[in-house]
Tab-separated table of C-alpha atoms in Angstrom:
chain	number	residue	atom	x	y	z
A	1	UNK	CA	-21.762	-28.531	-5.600
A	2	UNK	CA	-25.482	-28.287	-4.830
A	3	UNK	CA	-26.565	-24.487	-3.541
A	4	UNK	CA	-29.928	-23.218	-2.600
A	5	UNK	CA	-31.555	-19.925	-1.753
A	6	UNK	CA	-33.948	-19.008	0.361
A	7	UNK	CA	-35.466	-15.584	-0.874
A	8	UNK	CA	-38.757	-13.831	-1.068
A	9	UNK	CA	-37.123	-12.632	-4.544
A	10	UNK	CA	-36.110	-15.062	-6.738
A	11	UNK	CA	-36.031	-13.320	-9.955
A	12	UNK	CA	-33.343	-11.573	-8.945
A	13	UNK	CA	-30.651	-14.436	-9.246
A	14	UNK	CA	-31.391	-14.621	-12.739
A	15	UNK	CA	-28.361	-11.871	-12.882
A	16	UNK	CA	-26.456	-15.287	-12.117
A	17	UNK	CA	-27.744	-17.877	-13.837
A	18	UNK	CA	-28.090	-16.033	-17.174
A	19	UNK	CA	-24.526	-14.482	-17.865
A	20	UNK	CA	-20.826	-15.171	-16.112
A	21	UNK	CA	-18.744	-17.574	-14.032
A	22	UNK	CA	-21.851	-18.935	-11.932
A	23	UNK	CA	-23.725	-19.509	-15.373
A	24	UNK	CA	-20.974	-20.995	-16.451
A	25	UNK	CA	-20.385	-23.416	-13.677
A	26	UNK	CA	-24.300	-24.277	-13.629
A	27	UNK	CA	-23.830	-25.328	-17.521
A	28	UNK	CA	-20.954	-27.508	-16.817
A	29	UNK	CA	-22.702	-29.210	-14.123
A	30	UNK	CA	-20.305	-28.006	-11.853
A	31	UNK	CA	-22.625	-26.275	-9.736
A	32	UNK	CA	-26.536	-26.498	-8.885
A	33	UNK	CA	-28.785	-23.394	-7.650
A	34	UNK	CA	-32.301	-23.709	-6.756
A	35	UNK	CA	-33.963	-20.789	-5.609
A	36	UNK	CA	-36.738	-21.441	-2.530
A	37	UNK	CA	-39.467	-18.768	-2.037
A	38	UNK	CA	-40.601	-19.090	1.618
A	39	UNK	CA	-44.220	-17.622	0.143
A	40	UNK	CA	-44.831	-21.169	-0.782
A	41	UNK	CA	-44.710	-22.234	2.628
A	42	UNK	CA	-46.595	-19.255	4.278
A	43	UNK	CA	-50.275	-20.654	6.107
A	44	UNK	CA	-52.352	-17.822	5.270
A	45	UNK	CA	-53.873	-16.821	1.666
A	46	UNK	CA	-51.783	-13.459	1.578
A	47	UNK	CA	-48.594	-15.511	1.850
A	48	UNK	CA	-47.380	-13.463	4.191
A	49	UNK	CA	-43.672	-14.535	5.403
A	50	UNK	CA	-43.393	-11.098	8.129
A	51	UNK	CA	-45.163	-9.858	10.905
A	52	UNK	CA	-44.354	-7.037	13.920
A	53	UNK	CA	-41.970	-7.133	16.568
A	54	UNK	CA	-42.911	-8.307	19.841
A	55	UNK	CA	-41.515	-5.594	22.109
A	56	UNK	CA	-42.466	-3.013	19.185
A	57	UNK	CA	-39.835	-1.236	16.972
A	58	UNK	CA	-39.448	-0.167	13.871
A	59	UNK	CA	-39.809	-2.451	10.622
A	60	UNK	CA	-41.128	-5.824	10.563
A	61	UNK	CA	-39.354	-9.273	10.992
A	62	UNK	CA	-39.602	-12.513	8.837
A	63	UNK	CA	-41.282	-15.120	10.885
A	64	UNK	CA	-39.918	-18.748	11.566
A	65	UNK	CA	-42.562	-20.819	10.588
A	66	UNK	CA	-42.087	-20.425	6.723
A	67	UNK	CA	-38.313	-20.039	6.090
A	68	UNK	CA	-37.968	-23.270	8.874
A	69	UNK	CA	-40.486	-24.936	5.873
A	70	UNK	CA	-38.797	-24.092	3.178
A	71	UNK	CA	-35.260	-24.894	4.901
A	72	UNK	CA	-37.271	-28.381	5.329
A	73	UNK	CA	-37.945	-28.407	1.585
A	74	UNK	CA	-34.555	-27.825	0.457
A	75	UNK	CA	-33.627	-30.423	2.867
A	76	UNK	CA	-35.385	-32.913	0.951
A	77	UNK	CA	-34.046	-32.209	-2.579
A	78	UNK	CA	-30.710	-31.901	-1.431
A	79	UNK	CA	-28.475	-35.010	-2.311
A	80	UNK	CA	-26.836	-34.678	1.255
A	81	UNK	CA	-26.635	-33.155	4.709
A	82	UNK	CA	-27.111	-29.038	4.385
A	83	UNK	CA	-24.836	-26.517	6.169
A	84	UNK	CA	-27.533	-23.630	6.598
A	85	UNK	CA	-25.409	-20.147	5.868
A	86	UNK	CA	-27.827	-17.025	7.275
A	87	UNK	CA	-26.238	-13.811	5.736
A	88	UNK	CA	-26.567	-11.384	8.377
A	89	UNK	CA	-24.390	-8.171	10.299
A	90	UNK	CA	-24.197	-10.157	13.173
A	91	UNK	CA	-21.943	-12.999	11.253
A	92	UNK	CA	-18.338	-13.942	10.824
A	93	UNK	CA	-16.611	-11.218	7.962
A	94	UNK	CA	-16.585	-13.140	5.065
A	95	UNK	CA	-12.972	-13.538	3.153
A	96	UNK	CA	-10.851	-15.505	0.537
A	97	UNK	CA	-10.529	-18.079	3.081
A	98	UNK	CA	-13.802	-18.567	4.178
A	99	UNK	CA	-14.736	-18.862	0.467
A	100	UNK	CA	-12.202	-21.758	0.107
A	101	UNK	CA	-13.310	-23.224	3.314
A	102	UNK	CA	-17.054	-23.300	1.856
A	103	UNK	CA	-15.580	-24.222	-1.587
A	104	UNK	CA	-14.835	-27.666	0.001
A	105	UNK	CA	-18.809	-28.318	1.104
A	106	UNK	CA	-20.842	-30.207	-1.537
A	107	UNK	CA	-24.363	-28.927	0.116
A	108	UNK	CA	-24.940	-24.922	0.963
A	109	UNK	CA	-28.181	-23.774	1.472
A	110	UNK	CA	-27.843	-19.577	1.569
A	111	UNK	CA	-30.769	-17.471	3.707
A	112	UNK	CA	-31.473	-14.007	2.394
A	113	UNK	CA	-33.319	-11.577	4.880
A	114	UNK	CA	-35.429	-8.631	4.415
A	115	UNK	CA	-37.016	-6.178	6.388
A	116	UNK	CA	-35.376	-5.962	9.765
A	117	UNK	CA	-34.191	-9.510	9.736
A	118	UNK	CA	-35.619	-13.001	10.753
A	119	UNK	CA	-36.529	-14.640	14.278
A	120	UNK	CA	-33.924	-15.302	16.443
A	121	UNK	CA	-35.716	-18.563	16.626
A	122	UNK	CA	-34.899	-19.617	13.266
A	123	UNK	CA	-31.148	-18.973	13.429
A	124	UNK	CA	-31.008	-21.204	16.709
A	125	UNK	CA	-33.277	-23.841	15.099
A	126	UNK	CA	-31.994	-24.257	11.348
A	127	UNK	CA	-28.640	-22.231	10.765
A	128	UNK	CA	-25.531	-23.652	10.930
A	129	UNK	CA	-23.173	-20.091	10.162
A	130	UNK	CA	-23.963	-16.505	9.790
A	131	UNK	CA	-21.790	-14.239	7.531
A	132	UNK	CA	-21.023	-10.976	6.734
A	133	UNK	CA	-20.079	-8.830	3.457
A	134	UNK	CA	-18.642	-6.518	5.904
A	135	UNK	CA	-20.107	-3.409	8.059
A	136	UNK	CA	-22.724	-1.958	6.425
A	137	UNK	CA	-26.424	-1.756	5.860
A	138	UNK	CA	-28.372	-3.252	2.684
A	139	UNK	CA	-31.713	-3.166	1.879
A	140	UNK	CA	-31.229	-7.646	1.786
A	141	UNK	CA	-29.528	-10.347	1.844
A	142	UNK	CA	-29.568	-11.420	-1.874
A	143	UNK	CA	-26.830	-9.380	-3.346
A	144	UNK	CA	-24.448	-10.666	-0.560
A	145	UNK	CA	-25.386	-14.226	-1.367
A	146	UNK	CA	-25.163	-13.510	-4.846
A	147	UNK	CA	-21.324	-12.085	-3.836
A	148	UNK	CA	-20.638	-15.126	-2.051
A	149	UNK	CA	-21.550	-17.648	-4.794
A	150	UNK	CA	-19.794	-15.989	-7.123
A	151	UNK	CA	-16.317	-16.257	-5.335
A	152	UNK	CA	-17.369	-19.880	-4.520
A	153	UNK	CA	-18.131	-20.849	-8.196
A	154	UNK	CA	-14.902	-19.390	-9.384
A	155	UNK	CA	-13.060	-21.665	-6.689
A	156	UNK	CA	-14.476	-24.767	-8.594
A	157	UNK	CA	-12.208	-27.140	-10.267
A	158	UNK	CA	-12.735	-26.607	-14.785
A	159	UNK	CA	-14.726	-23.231	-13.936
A	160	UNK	CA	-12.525	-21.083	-14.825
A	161	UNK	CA	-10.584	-20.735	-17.842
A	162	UNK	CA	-6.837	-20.926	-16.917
A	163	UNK	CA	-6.805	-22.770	-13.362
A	164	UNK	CA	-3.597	-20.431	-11.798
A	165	UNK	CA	-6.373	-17.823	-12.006
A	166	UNK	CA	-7.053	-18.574	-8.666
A	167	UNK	CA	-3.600	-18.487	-7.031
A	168	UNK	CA	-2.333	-15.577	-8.556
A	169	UNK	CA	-5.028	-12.687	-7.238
A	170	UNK	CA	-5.787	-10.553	-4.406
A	171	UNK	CA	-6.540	-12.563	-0.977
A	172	UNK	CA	-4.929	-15.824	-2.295
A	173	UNK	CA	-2.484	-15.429	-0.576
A	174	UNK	CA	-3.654	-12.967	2.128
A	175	UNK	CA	-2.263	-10.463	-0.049
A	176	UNK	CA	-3.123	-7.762	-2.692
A	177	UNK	CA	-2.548	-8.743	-6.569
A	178	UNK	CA	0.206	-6.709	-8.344
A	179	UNK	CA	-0.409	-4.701	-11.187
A	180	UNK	CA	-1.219	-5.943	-15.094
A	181	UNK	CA	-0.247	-4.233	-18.276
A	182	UNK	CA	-1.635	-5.490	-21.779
A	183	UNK	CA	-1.129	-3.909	-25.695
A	184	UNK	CA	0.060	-1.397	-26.019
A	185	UNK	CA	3.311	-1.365	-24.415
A	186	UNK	CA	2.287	2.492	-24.424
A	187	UNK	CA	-0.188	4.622	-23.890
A	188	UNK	CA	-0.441	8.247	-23.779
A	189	UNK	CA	3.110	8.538	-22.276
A	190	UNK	CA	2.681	5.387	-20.212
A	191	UNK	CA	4.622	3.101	-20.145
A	192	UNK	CA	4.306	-0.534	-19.387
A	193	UNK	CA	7.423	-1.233	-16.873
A	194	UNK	CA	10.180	-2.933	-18.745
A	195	UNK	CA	11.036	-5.770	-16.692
A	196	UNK	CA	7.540	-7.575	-17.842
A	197	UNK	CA	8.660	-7.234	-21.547
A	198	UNK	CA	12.067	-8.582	-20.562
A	199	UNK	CA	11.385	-12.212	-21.178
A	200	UNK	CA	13.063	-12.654	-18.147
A	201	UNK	CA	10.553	-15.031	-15.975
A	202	UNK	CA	12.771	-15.126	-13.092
A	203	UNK	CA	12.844	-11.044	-12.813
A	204	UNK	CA	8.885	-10.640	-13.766
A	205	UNK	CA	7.981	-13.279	-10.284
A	206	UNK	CA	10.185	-10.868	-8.509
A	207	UNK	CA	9.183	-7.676	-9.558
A	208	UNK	CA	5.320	-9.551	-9.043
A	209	UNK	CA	5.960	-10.309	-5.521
A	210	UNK	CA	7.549	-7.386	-4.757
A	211	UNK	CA	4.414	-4.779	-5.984
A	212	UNK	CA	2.101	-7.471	-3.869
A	213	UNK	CA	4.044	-6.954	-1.404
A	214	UNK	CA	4.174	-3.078	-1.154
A	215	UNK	CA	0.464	-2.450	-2.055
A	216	UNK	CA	-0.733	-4.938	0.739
A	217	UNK	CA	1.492	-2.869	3.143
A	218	UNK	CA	0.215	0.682	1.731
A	219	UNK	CA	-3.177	-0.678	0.880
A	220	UNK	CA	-4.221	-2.651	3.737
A	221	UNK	CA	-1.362	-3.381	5.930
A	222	UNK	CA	-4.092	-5.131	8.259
A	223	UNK	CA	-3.926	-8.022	5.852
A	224	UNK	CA	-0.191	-8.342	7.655
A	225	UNK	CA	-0.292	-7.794	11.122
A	226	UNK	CA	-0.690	-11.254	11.647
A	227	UNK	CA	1.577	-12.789	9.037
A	228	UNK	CA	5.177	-13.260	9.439
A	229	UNK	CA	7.078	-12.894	6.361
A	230	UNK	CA	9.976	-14.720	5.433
A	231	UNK	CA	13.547	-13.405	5.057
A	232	UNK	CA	12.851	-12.740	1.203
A	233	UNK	CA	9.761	-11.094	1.470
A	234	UNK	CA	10.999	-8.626	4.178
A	235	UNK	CA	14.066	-8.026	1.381
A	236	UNK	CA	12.151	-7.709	-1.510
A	237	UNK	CA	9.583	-5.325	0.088
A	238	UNK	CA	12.796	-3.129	1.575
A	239	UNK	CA	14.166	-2.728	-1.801
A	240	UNK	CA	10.811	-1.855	-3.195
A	241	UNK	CA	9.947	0.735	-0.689
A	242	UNK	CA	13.995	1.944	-0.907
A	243	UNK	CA	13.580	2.102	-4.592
A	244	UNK	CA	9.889	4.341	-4.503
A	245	UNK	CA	9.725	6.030	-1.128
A	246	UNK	CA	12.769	6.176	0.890
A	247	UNK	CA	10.791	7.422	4.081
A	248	UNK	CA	8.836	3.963	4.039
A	249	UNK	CA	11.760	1.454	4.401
A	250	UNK	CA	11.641	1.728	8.519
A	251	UNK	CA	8.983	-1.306	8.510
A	252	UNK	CA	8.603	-1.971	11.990
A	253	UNK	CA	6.174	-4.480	11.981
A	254	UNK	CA	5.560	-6.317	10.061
A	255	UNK	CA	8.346	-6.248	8.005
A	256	UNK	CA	10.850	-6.688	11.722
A	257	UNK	CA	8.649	-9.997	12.751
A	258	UNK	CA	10.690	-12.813	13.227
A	259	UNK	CA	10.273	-15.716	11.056
């Protein structure tokens, strides 16, 4: 996969390219990051990249003529067409599945803003998708893209480690991991729960689904307000719920939703 940046900061994605699973994927060849400064494409000798707001306002805005330049340059050392992701409050809330769904793009070309964004010229000329880490303020975009390649370099086929990784966590399923126990079996009075030293596989993918089930409904029962569970999940969460907090086991919905 071939990524690029567009930042008036690149030093600060050597957090990713020195240490982790984006480091990691960039040695195996697995992934490519190149890092455009839109300075290099500024027309003045300050290389100035932000000017004031025409209406007035507070801040100043990142004008279009040097990130459109440098989208231009990355265009031409790209191996193939770009998508042209703007991160930005304004964009669709990025999630597990939007990750996937940019997982399976061999071209990404990220924009990081500062100041009080970019003009609205530029995002109607050159960019193909806003996102969004979610609603809140940051001082720029580069620690959200840095968030977003790191979910999309774990998604890539050898990068990680054991493969089922990646099927087994939170949001893979649009639903909260269950808990993990290592050594000791334990520890200051406690204890790791007995069915996962059992040996009984059967029982542990259970008692697995089960706890993903229950802390996605206590947790964030938003993740299932549009998912209908099947006939065993509905059970399985029951008895959980029975089994920990009697008061909990009237569902309504989700747990009633037809199938």
């Amino acid at each position: 996969m071939w990524t690029g940046v567009i930042t008036i900061f690149p030093d600060m994605f050597r957090a990713l390219t020195g240490e982790g699973v984006v480091a990691r994927a960039i040695a195996d060849g697995r992934l490519a990051l190149n890092v455009i400064n839109p300075r290099d494409y500024a027309s003045d000798r300050r290389r100035s990249v932000d000017d004031h707001s025409y209406g007035g306002g507070p801040g100043m805005v990142m004008t279009v003529a040097p990130l459109s330049e440098a989208v231009s340059a990355a265009r031409a050392s790209a191996p193939g067409p770009l998508t042209t992701v703007y991160m930005s409050p304004q964009g669709r809330r990025f999630d597990q599945a939007m990750a996937e769904e940019l997982a399976g793009i061999d071209n990404l070309l990220f924009v990081a803003a500062r100041y009080e964004g970019v003009d609205e010229r530029f995002v109607e000329r050159e960019v193909d998708l806003e996102l969004s880490l979610g609603d809140f303020v940051m001082t720029g975009g580069e620690l959200a893209v840095m968030a977003v390649l790191d979910a999309l370099a774990r998604l890539l086929p050898g990068t990680l480690g054991n493969p089922a990784s990646t099927v087994s966590e939170s949001f893979a399923d649009n639903l909260l991991d269950y808990p993990h126990y290592s050594r000791p079996p334990e520890y200051r009075g406690m204890r790791v729960p007995p069915v996962l030293l059992s040996g009984d596989h059967a029982a542990i993918a259970r008692w697995r689904r089960a706890q993903a089930l229950a802390r996605t409904w206590r947790r964030r029962p938003d993740l299932l307000v549009n998912r209908v569970l099947c006939a065993e999940d509905r059970e399985l969460l029951r008895e959980h719920l029975a089994e920990t907090d009697p008061a909990e086991t009237c569902l309504g919905e989700p747990g009633e939703r037809a199938e």
